[in-house]
């Protein structure tokens, strides 16, 4: 019995589960058939109070309304059971809304009063819905009346005093009443043990009071038949222990009467739900058996490239990936959480350094409480989220996506350059089906001409838009876009033009299929035929990490290598495509210029003897040595020691001007570091054009401008930037205005939290470099550019050898040194002003390419290129890195330091080292930071960058240091690919 009915009778119910019958006892006035429930009429009588006295619809409404007050007023929360979602609200009188239900159940409508009756294909029931509203008591009654009318309509008979008066040979006709029911998640208790008890065990149930968290509903008490011998203490104890058992019986009544009213056997699933301790009384909660502790799961290793940075440890959240708990920062996506957990999720459109597109849908995973698989690349991870990556649903979804992607993809694998390293190949084998069902004609797309570097076969494109996002976000060019729609969409240029970007070759790496490949590498080799060597790039001062792929003695291609501190995973086009210059214009043998002006090959002994003889014939002060742009630290220390032992101090590095202050490293390196630029919010570029001088540094600046809305001020000649900037002026006069606080941009620097000043290396060759650096120092002091926790004063070098040369002290002593020289030793120095060398001077050229300086040389000594030797380089950031030999040397060439070591012995001034280890030991005595590989030693800032200067700044504007981005050294000038780029892209 339920309070509100006439009297306090026990409402009896019988339920047949599999082979057993479970029934609750009734009192004398509501006697039901207890063991053999075969009569629907008897069963209806029992449930409604016995003998039909309360079989009217009004009584049923009253009964259901009391149930609603008892069960529907719950704490607001979202729960899910059996695959169906429910939403519960806490307002007074509100019920349970059947939220996004794929298979609505009867109990949801009864308890909540909100009816989501979905129309069935096999039924003519009209859709009745009070969908997703807070139901008050009137809504409950209205919903129940509608339910009653529908029941009466779809069952035989029309007697309003009963549910139905038909015999059990007529089952209910509404489709879902026959097949399915779910226990409402409100009743979070275990029913299995109760259903397995014998019939008599239910006599142990005692009165129980069920309190609702909502204080407004009235108290409802459920009673049962009591024996005279029971005491009040026993009644209270039983009430506290077994109250939820009676509540469980109430929960299954509506469905039980319908199931037993059918003559056909009905199969249904009873889902066991474990109760929460907070829904039980303390004694019942304590009586539950203790669960064994969960076993410790083995730790998971994050995937390579997975980056986890907790800016605030309090923002960390915990998610579960295939049952493994993972701590991640807020804002991470589901896919990133899976990577941290060591689970590799397939993807095509997602890239960690690009914006999220969600195009391919290959990354589908299952998430608990989600009705369908979700795209993990676009779904933010939420606290407590349970992610399942290897379920049949996820596998089937990926298989379907792969079938769609392959529907129009051509069978070009045997002739595709991407074969063997194609994401589509790998993922179709791992996640695809063994056959396709598409039999129509495949579409085809016209290829695009993107220039001399990128080959296009657009029929292979899967529209992942990685190339479009890279060009727009990283490269900063709006050349690529998605055109058309539907089956006619394709990627191309908005107008017929070439891809004009210094980073365009990176679209080859990020393209997951063979739509964009390397044009110079086309049809040259398969990836399994190549040997990869991890080394660094020397075409600029950044020192990008690369991998040289070679086959035999030939370099076949260059691809980037991940380094978060330097180049991330991008490289410039000059770095990527200059490799063909390594086999053109090479010097194979030592040569001596004859009396007729022609070179003739000689052996090493004769060539070194001629050089040593001439070196001893001139005065020591007339000997000059110049190290070129591509020289490594070992060869430069050997050249310095050799020239010093010959009695001269005139040895310097190419691109370093007279009186350059090399005493403090903070005066010629990037103190902020390349990666540290991402923290800046204001930039002042002084005579520097980073897009052509150091493309990867420019990419970092652009990334910072997009992420932090950083302001950029530029002083120098007009140039093409790929981010917003203010052109403040062309000469040092503008710099003085900023230093004096008269220029508006000074306020921008002063208000910035982390301001950065970048001075171009071209300043080193100006006569007023001291005055320029003094003005820069003044700005740094006034604008708070240099602080204990931040050093925003940077110098952007041009060449790979500059930083190491300054560390080793290779600085010219006088402007007249070269003009008065009689013996000039050029070690790879091809951009020296040859007009300053006297006509009667003896010139020795040591290098690997027949470039400019060879035409002025008297003796040529062939040396190894960076891809053929082991050498140490320091980048503009202060990082020391090493090159490794990828291919053997060409002809009879030797390492640079070995040539100088042999020459010193022939000349009688033998250098004290015979191995590269000994050379590095010598370097450590001069510049210890050069031998600390892959380690950045921060520079200390002196009290003054230029302690003494008396000159004023020159009015001469800053000039362009790099005239042709694609031809900056001997290797790139020998490259046919770079010559094509220069002609087609720069029109030079």
Coordinates of N, CA and C in Angstrom, one line a residue, residues 210-365:
X210 N 12.0 6.1 3.2 CA 12.9 6.6 2.1 C 12.9 8.1 2.0
X211 N 14.0 8.7 2.4 CA 14.0 10.2 2.4 C 14.6 10.7 1.1
X212 N 14.0 11.7 0.5 CA 14.5 12.3 -0.7 C 15.4 13.4 -0.4
X213 N 16.4 13.6 -1.3 CA 17.3 14.8 -1.1 C 16.6 16.1 -1.2
X214 N 15.4 16.1 -1.9 CA 14.7 17.4 -2.0 C 13.8 17.5 -0.8
X215 N 13.9 18.7 -0.1 CA 13.2 18.8 1.2 C 11.7 19.1 1.0
X216 N 11.2 19.4 -0.2 CA 9.8 19.8 -0.4 C 8.8 18.7 -0.4
X217 N 9.1 17.5 -1.0 CA 8.1 16.5 -1.1 C 7.7 16.0 0.3
X218 N 6.4 15.5 0.4 CA 5.9 15.0 1.7 C 6.4 13.6 1.9
X219 N 6.5 13.2 3.1 CA 7.0 11.9 3.5 C 6.1 10.8 3.0
X220 N 6.7 9.7 2.4 CA 5.9 8.6 2.0 C 6.5 7.4 2.6
X221 N 5.6 6.5 3.1 CA 6.0 5.3 3.9 C 5.5 4.1 3.2
X222 N 6.3 3.1 3.0 CA 5.8 1.8 2.4 C 5.7 0.8 3.5
X223 N 4.5 0.1 3.6 CA 4.3 -0.8 4.7 C 4.1 -2.2 4.1
X224 N 4.2 -3.1 5.0 CA 4.0 -4.5 4.7 C 3.3 -5.2 5.8
X225 N 2.9 -6.4 5.7 CA 2.2 -7.1 6.7 C 3.2 -7.4 7.9
X226 N 2.7 -7.1 9.1 CA 3.6 -7.3 10.3 C 3.0 -8.4 11.1
X227 N 3.9 -9.0 11.8 CA 3.5 -10.1 12.8 C 3.4 -9.5 14.2
X228 N 2.6 -10.2 15.0 CA 2.3 -9.6 16.3 C 3.5 -9.7 17.2
X229 N 4.4 -10.6 17.0 CA 5.5 -10.9 17.9 C 6.7 -9.9 17.6
X230 N 6.6 -9.1 16.7 CA 7.7 -8.2 16.4 C 7.7 -7.0 17.3
X231 N 8.8 -6.6 17.8 CA 8.9 -5.4 18.6 C 9.2 -4.2 17.8
X232 N 9.1 -3.0 18.4 CA 9.4 -1.8 17.7 C 10.8 -1.7 17.2
X233 N 11.8 -2.2 18.1 CA 13.2 -2.1 17.8 C 13.5 -3.0 16.5
X234 N 12.9 -4.2 16.5 CA 13.1 -5.0 15.3 C 12.5 -4.4 14.1
X235 N 11.4 -3.7 14.2 CA 10.8 -3.1 13.1 C 11.7 -2.0 12.5
X236 N 12.3 -1.2 13.4 CA 13.1 -0.1 13.0 C 14.4 -0.6 12.4
X237 N 15.0 -1.7 13.0 CA 16.2 -2.3 12.4 C 15.9 -2.8 11.0
X238 N 14.8 -3.5 10.8 CA 14.5 -4.1 9.5 C 14.2 -2.9 8.5
X239 N 13.6 -1.9 9.0 CA 13.3 -0.7 8.1 C 14.6 -0.1 7.6
X240 N 15.6 0.0 8.5 CA 16.8 0.6 8.0 C 17.6 -0.3 7.1
X241 N 17.5 -1.6 7.3 CA 18.3 -2.5 6.5 C 17.7 -2.8 5.2
X242 N 16.4 -3.0 5.1 CA 15.8 -3.6 3.9 C 14.9 -2.6 3.2
X243 N 15.0 -1.3 3.4 CA 14.0 -0.4 2.8 C 14.2 -0.4 1.3
X244 N 15.4 -0.5 0.8 CA 15.6 -0.5 -0.7 C 15.1 -1.7 -1.4
X245 N 14.9 -2.8 -0.6 CA 14.3 -4.0 -1.3 C 12.9 -3.8 -1.7
X246 N 12.1 -3.1 -0.8 CA 10.7 -2.8 -1.3 C 10.7 -1.8 -2.4
X247 N 11.6 -0.9 -2.4 CA 11.7 0.1 -3.5 C 12.1 -0.6 -4.8
X248 N 12.9 -1.6 -4.7 CA 13.2 -2.4 -5.9 C 12.0 -3.1 -6.4
X249 N 11.2 -3.6 -5.6 CA 10.0 -4.3 -6.1 C 9.0 -3.3 -6.7
X250 N 8.9 -2.1 -6.2 CA 8.1 -1.1 -6.9 C 8.6 -0.8 -8.3
X251 N 9.9 -0.8 -8.4 CA 10.5 -0.4 -9.7 C 10.2 -1.3 -10.8
X252 N 10.0 -2.6 -10.5 CA 9.8 -3.6 -11.6 C 8.3 -3.9 -11.8
X253 N 7.4 -3.3 -11.1 CA 6.0 -3.6 -11.2 C 5.4 -3.3 -12.6
X254 N 5.6 -2.1 -13.1 CA 4.9 -1.7 -14.4 C 5.2 -2.7 -15.5
X255 N 6.5 -3.1 -15.6 CA 6.8 -3.9 -16.7 C 6.4 -5.4 -16.4
X256 N 6.4 -5.8 -15.2 CA 6.1 -7.2 -14.9 C 4.6 -7.5 -15.2
X257 N 3.7 -6.6 -15.0 CA 2.3 -6.9 -15.3 C 2.1 -7.0 -16.8
X258 N 2.9 -6.2 -17.6 CA 2.7 -6.3 -19.0 C 3.3 -7.6 -19.6
X259 N 4.5 -8.0 -19.0 CA 5.1 -9.2 -19.5 C 4.3 -10.4 -19.2
X260 N 3.7 -10.5 -18.0 CA 2.9 -11.6 -17.6 C 1.5 -11.6 -18.3
X261 N 1.1 -10.5 -18.9 CA -0.1 -10.5 -19.6 C -0.1 -11.0 -21.0
X262 N 1.1 -11.4 -21.4 CA 1.3 -11.9 -22.8 C 1.4 -13.4 -22.8
X263 N 0.8 -14.1 -23.8 CA 0.9 -15.5 -23.8 C 2.2 -15.9 -24.5
X264 N 2.8 -15.0 -25.3 CA 4.1 -15.4 -25.9 C 5.2 -15.2 -25.0
X265 N 6.2 -16.1 -25.0 CA 7.4 -15.9 -24.2 C 8.1 -14.7 -24.6
X266 N 8.4 -13.9 -23.6 CA 9.1 -12.6 -23.8 C 10.5 -12.7 -23.2
X267 N 11.5 -12.3 -24.0 CA 12.9 -12.3 -23.5 C 13.2 -10.9 -23.1
X268 N 13.7 -10.6 -22.0 CA 14.1 -9.3 -21.6 C 15.4 -9.4 -20.7
X269 N 16.0 -8.3 -20.7 CA 17.3 -8.2 -19.9 C 17.1 -7.4 -18.7
X270 N 17.5 -7.9 -17.6 CA 17.5 -7.2 -16.3 C 18.9 -6.8 -16.0
X271 N 19.2 -5.5 -16.0 CA 20.5 -5.0 -15.8 C 20.8 -4.8 -14.3
X272 N 21.8 -5.3 -13.8 CA 22.2 -5.2 -12.4 C 22.9 -3.8 -12.2
X273 N 22.4 -3.1 -11.2 CA 23.0 -1.8 -11.0 C 23.4 -1.8 -9.5
X274 N 24.7 -1.4 -9.3 CA 25.2 -1.4 -7.9 C 24.8 -0.1 -7.3
X275 N 24.3 -0.2 -6.1 CA 23.9 1.1 -5.4 C 25.1 1.9 -5.0
X276 N 24.8 3.2 -4.9 CA 25.8 4.1 -4.3 C 25.7 4.2 -2.8
X277 N 26.8 4.3 -2.1 CA 26.7 4.3 -0.6 C 25.9 5.5 -0.1
X278 N 25.9 6.6 -0.9 CA 25.2 7.8 -0.4 C 23.7 7.6 -0.4
X279 N 23.2 6.6 -1.2 CA 21.8 6.3 -1.3 C 21.3 5.3 -0.2
X280 N 22.3 4.8 0.6 CA 21.9 3.8 1.6 C 22.1 4.4 3.0
X281 N 21.5 3.8 3.9 CA 21.8 4.2 5.3 C 23.1 3.7 5.7
X282 N 23.7 4.2 6.8 CA 25.1 3.8 7.2 C 25.2 2.3 7.5
X283 N 24.2 1.7 8.1 CA 24.3 0.3 8.5 C 24.3 -0.6 7.2
X284 N 23.4 -0.2 6.3 CA 23.4 -1.0 5.0 C 24.7 -0.9 4.2
X285 N 25.2 0.3 4.2 CA 26.4 0.6 3.5 C 27.6 -0.2 4.1
X286 N 27.6 -0.2 5.5 CA 28.7 -0.9 6.2 C 28.6 -2.4 6.0
X287 N 27.3 -2.9 5.8 CA 27.1 -4.3 5.7 C 27.6 -4.9 4.4
X288 N 27.8 -4.1 3.4 CA 28.3 -4.6 2.1 C 29.7 -5.1 2.2
X289 N 30.0 -6.2 1.5 CA 31.3 -6.7 1.5 C 32.3 -5.8 0.9
X290 N 33.5 -5.7 1.5 CA 34.5 -4.8 1.0 C 35.0 -5.3 -0.4
X291 N 35.2 -4.4 -1.3 CA 35.7 -4.8 -2.6 C 37.2 -4.9 -2.5
X292 N 37.8 -5.9 -3.2 CA 39.3 -6.0 -3.2 C 39.9 -4.8 -3.9
X293 N 41.0 -4.4 -3.4 CA 41.7 -3.2 -4.1 C 42.0 -3.5 -5.5
X294 N 41.9 -2.5 -6.4 CA 42.2 -2.7 -7.8 C 43.7 -2.9 -8.0
X295 N 44.0 -3.8 -8.8 CA 45.5 -4.1 -9.0 C 46.1 -2.9 -9.7
X296 N 47.4 -2.6 -9.4 CA 48.2 -1.5 -9.9 C 48.4 -1.8 -11.4
X297 N 48.0 -0.9 -12.3 CA 48.2 -1.0 -13.7 C 49.6 -0.7 -14.1
X298 N 50.3 -1.4 -15.0 CA 51.6 -1.0 -15.4 C 51.6 0.4 -16.0
X299 N 52.7 1.2 -15.8 CA 52.7 2.5 -16.4 C 52.7 2.5 -17.9
X300 N 52.1 3.5 -18.5 CA 52.1 3.6 -20.0 C 53.1 4.6 -20.4
X301 N 53.8 4.4 -21.5 CA 54.8 5.3 -22.1 C 54.1 6.2 -23.1
X302 N 54.2 7.5 -23.0 CA 53.6 8.4 -24.0 C 54.2 8.1 -25.4
X303 N 53.4 8.3 -26.4 CA 54.0 8.2 -27.8 C 55.0 9.2 -28.1
X304 N 55.9 8.9 -29.0 CA 56.9 9.9 -29.4 C 56.1 11.1 -30.0
X305 N 56.5 12.3 -29.6 CA 55.9 13.5 -30.0 C 54.8 14.0 -29.1
X306 N 54.3 13.2 -28.2 CA 53.2 13.6 -27.3 C 53.8 14.6 -26.3
X307 N 53.2 15.8 -26.2 CA 53.8 16.8 -25.3 C 52.8 17.1 -24.2
X308 N 53.2 17.1 -23.0 CA 52.4 17.3 -21.8 C 53.1 18.4 -21.0
X309 N 52.4 19.6 -20.9 CA 53.0 20.7 -20.1 C 51.9 21.2 -19.1
X310 N 52.2 21.1 -17.9 CA 51.2 21.5 -16.8 C 51.6 22.9 -16.4
X311 N 51.0 23.9 -17.0 CA 51.2 25.3 -16.6 C 50.8 25.6 -15.2
X312 N 49.7 24.9 -14.8 CA 49.2 25.0 -13.5 C 48.8 23.6 -13.0
X313 N 49.6 23.0 -12.1 CA 49.2 21.6 -11.7 C 47.8 21.4 -11.2
X314 N 47.2 22.5 -10.7 CA 45.8 22.4 -10.2 C 44.8 22.2 -11.3
X315 N 45.2 22.5 -12.5 CA 44.3 22.4 -13.7 C 44.4 21.0 -14.3
X316 N 45.2 20.1 -13.7 CA 45.3 18.7 -14.2 C 44.0 18.0 -14.0
X317 N 43.6 17.2 -15.0 CA 42.4 16.3 -14.9 C 42.8 14.9 -15.1
X318 N 41.9 14.0 -14.7 CA 42.2 12.6 -14.9 C 41.2 12.0 -15.8
X319 N 41.6 11.3 -16.8 CA 40.8 10.6 -17.7 C 41.2 9.1 -17.7
X320 N 40.4 8.2 -18.3 CA 40.7 6.8 -18.3 C 40.7 6.4 -19.8
X321 N 41.8 5.9 -20.2 CA 42.0 5.4 -21.6 C 42.1 3.9 -21.6
X322 N 41.1 3.2 -22.1 CA 41.1 1.8 -22.0 C 41.3 1.3 -20.6
X323 N 40.8 2.0 -19.6 CA 40.9 1.6 -18.2 C 42.1 2.1 -17.5
X324 N 43.0 2.8 -18.2 CA 44.2 3.3 -17.6 C 44.0 4.7 -17.2
X325 N 44.3 5.1 -16.0 CA 44.1 6.5 -15.6 C 45.3 7.3 -16.1
X326 N 45.0 8.5 -16.7 CA 46.0 9.4 -17.2 C 45.7 10.8 -16.8
X327 N 46.8 11.5 -16.3 CA 46.6 12.9 -15.9 C 47.1 13.8 -17.0
X328 N 46.2 14.7 -17.4 CA 46.5 15.6 -18.5 C 46.1 17.0 -18.1
X329 N 46.6 18.0 -18.8 CA 46.2 19.4 -18.5 C 44.8 19.6 -19.1
X330 N 44.1 20.6 -18.5 CA 42.8 21.0 -19.1 C 43.0 21.5 -20.5
X331 N 42.0 21.3 -21.3 CA 42.1 21.8 -22.7 C 42.6 20.8 -23.7
X332 N 43.2 19.7 -23.2 CA 43.6 18.6 -24.1 C 42.5 17.9 -24.8
X333 N 42.7 17.4 -26.0 CA 41.6 16.7 -26.7 C 41.7 15.2 -26.3
X334 N 40.7 14.5 -26.7 CA 40.7 13.0 -26.4 C 41.9 12.3 -27.1
X335 N 42.2 12.7 -28.3 CA 43.3 12.1 -29.0 C 44.6 12.4 -28.3
X336 N 44.8 13.6 -27.9 CA 46.1 13.9 -27.2 C 46.2 13.1 -25.9
X337 N 45.0 12.9 -25.2 CA 45.1 12.1 -24.0 C 45.4 10.7 -24.3
X338 N 45.0 10.2 -25.4 CA 45.3 8.8 -25.8 C 46.8 8.7 -26.1
X339 N 47.4 9.8 -26.7 CA 48.8 9.8 -27.0 C 49.6 9.8 -25.7
X340 N 49.2 10.5 -24.7 CA 49.9 10.5 -23.5 C 49.8 9.2 -22.8
X341 N 48.7 8.5 -23.0 CA 48.5 7.1 -22.5 C 49.2 6.1 -23.3
X342 N 49.9 6.4 -24.4 CA 50.6 5.5 -25.2 C 49.8 4.7 -26.2
X343 N 48.6 5.2 -26.5 CA 47.7 4.6 -27.4 C 47.7 5.4 -28.7
X344 N 48.0 4.8 -29.8 CA 48.1 5.5 -31.1 C 46.8 5.4 -31.8
X345 N 46.2 6.6 -32.0 CA 44.9 6.7 -32.7 C 45.1 7.0 -34.1
X346 N 44.5 6.3 -35.0 CA 44.7 6.6 -36.5 C 44.1 8.0 -36.8
X347 N 44.8 8.7 -37.7 CA 44.3 10.0 -38.1 C 44.9 10.3 -39.5
X348 N 44.2 11.2 -40.2 CA 44.7 11.8 -41.4 C 44.7 13.3 -41.4
X349 N 43.7 13.9 -41.0 CA 43.6 15.4 -41.0 C 44.3 16.0 -39.8
X350 N 44.4 15.3 -38.7 CA 44.9 15.9 -37.5 C 46.4 16.0 -37.5
X351 N 46.9 17.2 -37.1 CA 48.4 17.4 -37.0 C 48.6 18.2 -35.8
X352 N 49.5 17.8 -35.0 CA 49.7 18.5 -33.7 C 50.1 20.0 -33.8
X353 N 50.6 20.4 -34.9 CA 51.0 21.8 -35.0 C 50.1 22.6 -35.9
X354 N 49.0 22.0 -36.2 CA 48.0 22.7 -37.1 C 46.7 22.8 -36.3
X355 N 45.8 23.7 -36.8 CA 44.5 23.8 -36.2 C 43.7 22.5 -36.4
X356 N 42.7 22.3 -35.7 CA 41.9 21.1 -35.8 C 40.8 21.3 -36.8
X357 N 40.7 20.3 -37.7 CA 39.7 20.4 -38.8 C 38.6 19.4 -38.6
X358 N 38.9 18.1 -38.2 CA 37.9 17.1 -38.1 C 37.3 16.6 -39.4
X359 N 38.2 16.6 -40.4 CA 37.6 16.3 -41.8 C 37.5 14.8 -42.0
X360 N 38.5 14.0 -41.6 CA 38.6 12.6 -42.1 C 37.8 11.7 -41.3
X361 N 37.5 11.9 -40.0 CA 36.7 11.1 -39.1 C 37.4 9.7 -38.9
X362 N 38.7 9.6 -39.1 CA 39.4 8.4 -38.9 C 39.7 8.1 -37.4
X363 N 39.7 9.1 -36.6 CA 40.1 9.0 -35.2 C 38.9 8.7 -34.3
X364 N 37.9 8.1 -34.8 CA 36.7 7.8 -34.0 C 37.0 6.9 -32.8
X365 N 36.6 7.2 -31.6 CA 36.7 6.4 -30.4 C 35.3 6.4 -29.7

